mmCIF file of C-alpha atoms in Angstrom:
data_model
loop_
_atom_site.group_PDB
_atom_site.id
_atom_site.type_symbol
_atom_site.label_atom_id
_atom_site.label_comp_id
_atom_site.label_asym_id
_atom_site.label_seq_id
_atom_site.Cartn_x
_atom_site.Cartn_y
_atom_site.Cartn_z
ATOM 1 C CA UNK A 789 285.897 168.019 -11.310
ATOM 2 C CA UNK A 790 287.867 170.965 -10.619
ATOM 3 C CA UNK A 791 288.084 171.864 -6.388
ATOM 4 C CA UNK A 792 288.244 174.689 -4.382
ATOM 5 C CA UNK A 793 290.951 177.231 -5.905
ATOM 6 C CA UNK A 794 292.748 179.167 -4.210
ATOM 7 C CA UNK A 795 295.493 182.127 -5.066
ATOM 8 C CA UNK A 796 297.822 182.324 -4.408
ATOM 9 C CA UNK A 797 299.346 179.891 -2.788
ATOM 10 C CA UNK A 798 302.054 181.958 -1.169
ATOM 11 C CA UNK A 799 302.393 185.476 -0.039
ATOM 12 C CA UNK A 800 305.196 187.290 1.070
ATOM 13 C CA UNK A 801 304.845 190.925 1.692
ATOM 14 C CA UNK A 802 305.565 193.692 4.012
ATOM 15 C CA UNK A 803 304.125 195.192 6.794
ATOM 16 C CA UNK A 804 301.488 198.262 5.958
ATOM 17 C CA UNK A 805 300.414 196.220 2.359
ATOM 18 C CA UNK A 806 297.584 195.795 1.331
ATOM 19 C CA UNK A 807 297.232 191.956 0.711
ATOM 20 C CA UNK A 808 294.000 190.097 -1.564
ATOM 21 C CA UNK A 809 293.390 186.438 -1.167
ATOM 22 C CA UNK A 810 291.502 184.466 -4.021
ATOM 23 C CA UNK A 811 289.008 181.765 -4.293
ATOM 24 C CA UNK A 812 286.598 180.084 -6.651
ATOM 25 C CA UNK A 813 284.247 177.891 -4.449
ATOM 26 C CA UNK A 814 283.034 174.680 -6.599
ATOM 27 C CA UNK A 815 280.778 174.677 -9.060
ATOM 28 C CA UNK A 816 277.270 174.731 -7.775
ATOM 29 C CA UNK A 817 278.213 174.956 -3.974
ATOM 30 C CA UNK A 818 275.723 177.475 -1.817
ATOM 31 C CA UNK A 819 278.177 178.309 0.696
ATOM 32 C CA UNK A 820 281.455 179.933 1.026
ATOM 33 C CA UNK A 821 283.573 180.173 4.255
ATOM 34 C CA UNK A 822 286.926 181.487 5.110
ATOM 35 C CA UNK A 823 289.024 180.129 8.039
ATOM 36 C CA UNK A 824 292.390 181.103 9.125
ATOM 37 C CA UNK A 825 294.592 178.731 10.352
ATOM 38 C CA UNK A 826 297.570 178.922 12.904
ATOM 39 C CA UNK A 827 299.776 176.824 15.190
ATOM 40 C CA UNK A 828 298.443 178.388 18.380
ATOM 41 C CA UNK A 829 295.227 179.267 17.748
ATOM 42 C CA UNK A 830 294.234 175.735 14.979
ATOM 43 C CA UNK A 831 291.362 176.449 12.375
ATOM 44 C CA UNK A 832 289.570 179.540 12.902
ATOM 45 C CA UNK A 833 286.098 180.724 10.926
ATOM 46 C CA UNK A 834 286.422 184.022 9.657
ATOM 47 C CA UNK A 835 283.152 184.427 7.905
ATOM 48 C CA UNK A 836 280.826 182.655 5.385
ATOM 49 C CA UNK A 837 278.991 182.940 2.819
ATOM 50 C CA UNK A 838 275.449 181.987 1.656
ATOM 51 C CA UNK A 839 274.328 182.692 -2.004
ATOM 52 C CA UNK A 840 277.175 185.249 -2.486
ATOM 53 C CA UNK A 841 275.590 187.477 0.652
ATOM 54 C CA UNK A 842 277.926 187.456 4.042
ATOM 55 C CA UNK A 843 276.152 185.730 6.533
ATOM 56 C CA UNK A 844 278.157 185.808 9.675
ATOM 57 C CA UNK A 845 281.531 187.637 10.009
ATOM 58 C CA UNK A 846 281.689 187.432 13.613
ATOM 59 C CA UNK A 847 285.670 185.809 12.735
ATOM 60 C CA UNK A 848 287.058 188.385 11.374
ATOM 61 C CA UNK A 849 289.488 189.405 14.287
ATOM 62 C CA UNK A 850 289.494 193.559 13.143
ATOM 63 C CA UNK A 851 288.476 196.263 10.645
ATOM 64 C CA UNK A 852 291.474 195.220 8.950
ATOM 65 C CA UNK A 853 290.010 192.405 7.530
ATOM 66 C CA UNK A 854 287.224 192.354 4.616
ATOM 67 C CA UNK A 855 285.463 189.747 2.920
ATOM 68 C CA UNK A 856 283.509 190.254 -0.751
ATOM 69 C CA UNK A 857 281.790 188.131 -2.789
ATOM 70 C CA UNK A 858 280.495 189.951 -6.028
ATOM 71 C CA UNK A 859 279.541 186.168 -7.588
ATOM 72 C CA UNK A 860 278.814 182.786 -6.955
ATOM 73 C CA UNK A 861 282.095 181.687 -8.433
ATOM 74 C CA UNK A 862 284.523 184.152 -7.169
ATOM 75 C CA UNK A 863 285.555 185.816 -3.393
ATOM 76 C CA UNK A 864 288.346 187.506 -1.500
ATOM 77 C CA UNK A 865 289.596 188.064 1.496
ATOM 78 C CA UNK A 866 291.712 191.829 2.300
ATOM 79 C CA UNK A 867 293.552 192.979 4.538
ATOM 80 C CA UNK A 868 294.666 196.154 4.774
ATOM 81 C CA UNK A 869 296.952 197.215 6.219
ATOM 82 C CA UNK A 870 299.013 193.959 7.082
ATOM 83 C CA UNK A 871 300.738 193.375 9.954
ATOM 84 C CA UNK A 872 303.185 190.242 11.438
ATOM 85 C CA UNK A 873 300.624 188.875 12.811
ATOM 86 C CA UNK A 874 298.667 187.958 10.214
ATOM 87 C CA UNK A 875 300.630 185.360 8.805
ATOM 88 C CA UNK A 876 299.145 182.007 8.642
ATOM 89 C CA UNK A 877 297.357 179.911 6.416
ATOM 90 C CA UNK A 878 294.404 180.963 5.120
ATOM 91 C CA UNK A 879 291.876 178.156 4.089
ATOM 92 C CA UNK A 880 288.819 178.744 1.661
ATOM 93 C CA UNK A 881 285.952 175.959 1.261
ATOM 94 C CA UNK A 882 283.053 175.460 0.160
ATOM 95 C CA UNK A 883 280.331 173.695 0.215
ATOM 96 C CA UNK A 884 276.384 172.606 -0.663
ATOM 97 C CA UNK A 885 272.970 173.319 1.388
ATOM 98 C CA UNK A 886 274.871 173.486 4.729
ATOM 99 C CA UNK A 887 271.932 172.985 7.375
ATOM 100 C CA UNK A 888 272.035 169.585 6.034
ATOM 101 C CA UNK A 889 274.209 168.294 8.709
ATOM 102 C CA UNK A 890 275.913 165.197 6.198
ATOM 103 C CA UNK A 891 277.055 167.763 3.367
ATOM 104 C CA UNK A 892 281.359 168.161 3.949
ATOM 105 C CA UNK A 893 283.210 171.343 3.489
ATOM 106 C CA UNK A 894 285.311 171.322 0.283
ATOM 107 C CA UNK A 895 288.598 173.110 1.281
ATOM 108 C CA UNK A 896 291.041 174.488 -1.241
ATOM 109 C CA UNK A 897 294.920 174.213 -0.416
ATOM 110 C CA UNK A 898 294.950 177.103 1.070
ATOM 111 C CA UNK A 899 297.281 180.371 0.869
ATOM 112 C CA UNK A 900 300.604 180.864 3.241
ATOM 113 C CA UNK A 901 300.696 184.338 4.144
ATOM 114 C CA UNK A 902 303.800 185.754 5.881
ATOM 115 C CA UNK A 903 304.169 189.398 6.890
ATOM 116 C CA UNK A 904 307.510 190.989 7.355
ATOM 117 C CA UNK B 368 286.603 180.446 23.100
ATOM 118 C CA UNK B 369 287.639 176.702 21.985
ATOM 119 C CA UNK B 370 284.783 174.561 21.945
ATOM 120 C CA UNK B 371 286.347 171.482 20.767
ATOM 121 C CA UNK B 372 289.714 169.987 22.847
ATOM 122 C CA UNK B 373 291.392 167.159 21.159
ATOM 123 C CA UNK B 374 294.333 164.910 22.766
ATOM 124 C CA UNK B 375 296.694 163.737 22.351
ATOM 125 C CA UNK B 376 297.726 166.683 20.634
ATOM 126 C CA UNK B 377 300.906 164.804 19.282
ATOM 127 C CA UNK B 378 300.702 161.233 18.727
ATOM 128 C CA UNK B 379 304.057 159.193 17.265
ATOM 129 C CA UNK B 380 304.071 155.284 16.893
ATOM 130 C CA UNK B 381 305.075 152.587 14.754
ATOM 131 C CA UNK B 382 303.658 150.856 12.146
ATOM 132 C CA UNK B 383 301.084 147.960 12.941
ATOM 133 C CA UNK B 384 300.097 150.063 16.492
ATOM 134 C CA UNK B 385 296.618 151.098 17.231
ATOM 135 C CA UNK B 386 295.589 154.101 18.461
ATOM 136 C CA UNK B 387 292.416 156.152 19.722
ATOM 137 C CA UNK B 388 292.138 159.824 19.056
ATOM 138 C CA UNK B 389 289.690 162.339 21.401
ATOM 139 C CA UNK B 390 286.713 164.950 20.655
ATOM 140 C CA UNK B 391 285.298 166.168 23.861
ATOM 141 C CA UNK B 392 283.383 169.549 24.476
ATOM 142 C CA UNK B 393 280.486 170.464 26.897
ATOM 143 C CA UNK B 394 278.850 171.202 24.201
ATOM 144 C CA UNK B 395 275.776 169.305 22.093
ATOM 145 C CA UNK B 396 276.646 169.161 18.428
ATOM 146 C CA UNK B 397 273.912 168.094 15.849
ATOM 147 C CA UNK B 398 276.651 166.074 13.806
ATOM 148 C CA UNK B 399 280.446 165.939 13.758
ATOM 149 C CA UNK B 400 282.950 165.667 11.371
ATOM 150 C CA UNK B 401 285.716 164.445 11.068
ATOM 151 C CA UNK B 402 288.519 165.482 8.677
ATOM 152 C CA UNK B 403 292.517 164.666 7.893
ATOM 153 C CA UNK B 404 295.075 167.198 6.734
ATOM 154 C CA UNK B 405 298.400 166.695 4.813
ATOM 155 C CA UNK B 406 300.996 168.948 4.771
ATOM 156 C CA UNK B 407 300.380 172.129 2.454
ATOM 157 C CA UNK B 408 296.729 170.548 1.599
ATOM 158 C CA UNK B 409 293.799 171.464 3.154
ATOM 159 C CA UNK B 410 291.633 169.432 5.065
ATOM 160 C CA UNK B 411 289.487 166.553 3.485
ATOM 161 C CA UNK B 412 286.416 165.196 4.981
ATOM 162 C CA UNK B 413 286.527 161.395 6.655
ATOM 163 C CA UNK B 414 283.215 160.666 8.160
ATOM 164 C CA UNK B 415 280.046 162.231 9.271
ATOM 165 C CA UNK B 416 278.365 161.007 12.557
ATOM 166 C CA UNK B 417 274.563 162.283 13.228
ATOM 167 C CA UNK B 418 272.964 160.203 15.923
ATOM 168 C CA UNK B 419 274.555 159.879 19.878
ATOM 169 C CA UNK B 420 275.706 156.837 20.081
ATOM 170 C CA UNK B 421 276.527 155.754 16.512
ATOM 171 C CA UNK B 422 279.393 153.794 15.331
ATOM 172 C CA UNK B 423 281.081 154.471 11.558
ATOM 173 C CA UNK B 424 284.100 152.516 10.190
ATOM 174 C CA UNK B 425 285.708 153.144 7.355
ATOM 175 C CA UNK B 426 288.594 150.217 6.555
ATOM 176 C CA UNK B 427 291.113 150.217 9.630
ATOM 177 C CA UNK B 428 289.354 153.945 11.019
ATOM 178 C CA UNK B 429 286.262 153.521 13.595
ATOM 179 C CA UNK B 430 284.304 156.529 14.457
ATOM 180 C CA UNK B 431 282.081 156.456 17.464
ATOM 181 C CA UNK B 432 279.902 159.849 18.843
ATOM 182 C CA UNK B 433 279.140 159.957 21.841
ATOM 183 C CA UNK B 434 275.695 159.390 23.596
ATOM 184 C CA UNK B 435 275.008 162.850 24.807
ATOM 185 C CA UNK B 436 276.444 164.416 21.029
ATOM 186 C CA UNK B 437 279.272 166.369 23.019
ATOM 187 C CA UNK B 438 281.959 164.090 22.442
ATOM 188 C CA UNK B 439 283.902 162.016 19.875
ATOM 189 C CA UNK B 440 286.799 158.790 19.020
ATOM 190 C CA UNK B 441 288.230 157.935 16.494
ATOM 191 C CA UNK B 442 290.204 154.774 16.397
ATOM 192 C CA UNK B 443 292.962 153.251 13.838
ATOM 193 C CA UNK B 444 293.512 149.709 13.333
ATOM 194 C CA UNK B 445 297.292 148.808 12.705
ATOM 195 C CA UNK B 446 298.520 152.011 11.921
ATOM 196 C CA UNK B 447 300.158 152.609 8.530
ATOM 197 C CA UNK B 448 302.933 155.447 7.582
ATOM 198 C CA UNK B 449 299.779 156.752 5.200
ATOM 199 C CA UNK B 450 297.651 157.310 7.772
ATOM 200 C CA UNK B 451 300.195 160.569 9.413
ATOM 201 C CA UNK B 452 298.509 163.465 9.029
ATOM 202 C CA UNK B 453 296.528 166.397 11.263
ATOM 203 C CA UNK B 454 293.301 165.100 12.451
ATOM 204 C CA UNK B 455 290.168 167.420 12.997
ATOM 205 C CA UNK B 456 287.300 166.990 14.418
ATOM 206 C CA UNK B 457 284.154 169.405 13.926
ATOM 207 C CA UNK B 458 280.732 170.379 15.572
ATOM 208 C CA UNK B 459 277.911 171.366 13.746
ATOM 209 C CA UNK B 460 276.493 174.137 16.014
ATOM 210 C CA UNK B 461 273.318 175.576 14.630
ATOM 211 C CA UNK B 462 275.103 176.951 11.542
ATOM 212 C CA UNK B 463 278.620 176.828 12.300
ATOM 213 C CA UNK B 464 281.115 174.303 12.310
ATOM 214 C CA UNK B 465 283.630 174.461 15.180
ATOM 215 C CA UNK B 466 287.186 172.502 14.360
ATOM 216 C CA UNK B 467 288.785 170.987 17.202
ATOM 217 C CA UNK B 468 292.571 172.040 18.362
ATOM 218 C CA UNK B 469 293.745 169.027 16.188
ATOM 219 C CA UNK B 470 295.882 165.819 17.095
ATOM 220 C CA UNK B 471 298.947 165.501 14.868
ATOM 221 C CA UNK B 472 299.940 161.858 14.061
ATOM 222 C CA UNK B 473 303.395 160.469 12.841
ATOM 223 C CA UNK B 474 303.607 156.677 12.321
ATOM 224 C CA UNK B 475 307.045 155.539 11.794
ATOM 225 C CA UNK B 476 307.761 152.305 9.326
#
């Protein structure tokens, strides 16, 4: 079975762009969450997803950042504009019924985002 | 706000050493996870412990959470090069899971 997908898997851009991450959650899985991850600050929750409708985006660190996701098999994650320090890794996963507390969250390999 | 401190945050041994990894937060969690990460992967689910107290092993890996649900250990048997990797744990808090600062582990053949 095909996992978490994420695109891409590296970005490279300059300051002031406007940059799109991709992902198509599993097959099937209720819940959609993206994290950002960093050497300083470790694996952050930007927001999540339940049944396509955003449920908490308390994460998202400024009005820079914007999550959509217009089907249960497709999101993204924009920023615009970009700055420096933005760049990190940023994870999506997914996963079933997520109040049961046993269910893991699928992660996809994630895309490296650096910002000139 | 970090919920979730882990130490050691770096942790290199040899081969055939054991070694005991901790959760700890002042916080209750309904469950916590555990999870490993590889370079340029993400992470991948380990183990899932519910009740205080209980005890989960999986080959040379023992999970214990603690009594009181606010802390964690995870312990490795005769540690192998394939076991380096990031460790995270994670709280379930109502409907969020909270990832802990991580504990990097090298072992050396």
């Amino acid at each position: 079975d095909a996992g978490v997908i994420q695109s891409p898997r590296h970005e490279v851009t300059e300051m002031g762009q406007e940059v799109t991450l991709r992902c198509k959650p599993i097959s099937g899985h209720d819940y959609l969450f993206w994290y950002r991850q960093t050497m300083m600050r470790g694996l952050e929750l930007l927001i999540y997803f339940n049944n396509n409708v955003p449920i908490d985006d308390s994460g998202m660190p400024e009005d820079r950042f914007s999550a959509k996701m217009p089907n249960a098999s497709f999101s993204t994650l924009k920023i615009q504009p970009s700055e420096p320090r933005d760049s990190a890794v940023y994870f999506c996963a997914s996963s079933l019924w997520f109040s049961d507390s046993n269910q893991p969250q699928h992660f996809g390999d994630g895309t490296r985002l650096s910002i000139l | 706000t970090q919920l979730l401190e882990q130490s050691p945050q770096f942790l290199s041994i040899q081969e055939g050493e054991n070694l005991t990894v901790y959760c700890n937060s002042s916080s209750v969690f309904s469950s916590l996870q555990w999870y490993r990460q590889e370079p340029g992967e993400g992470p991948v689910l380990l183990v899932t412990v519910v009740t205080g107290g209980e005890v989960k092993k999986l080959k040379r890996l023992t999970f214990q959470f603690g009594d009181a649900r606010k802390d964690s250990s995870l312990h490795i048997t005769a540690a192998q090069p394939g076991d380096t990797g990031l460790y995270l744990c994670a709280g379930l808090i109502t409907d969020k899971l909270i990832f802990g600062t991580g504990t990097r582990l090298q072992v050396f053949p």
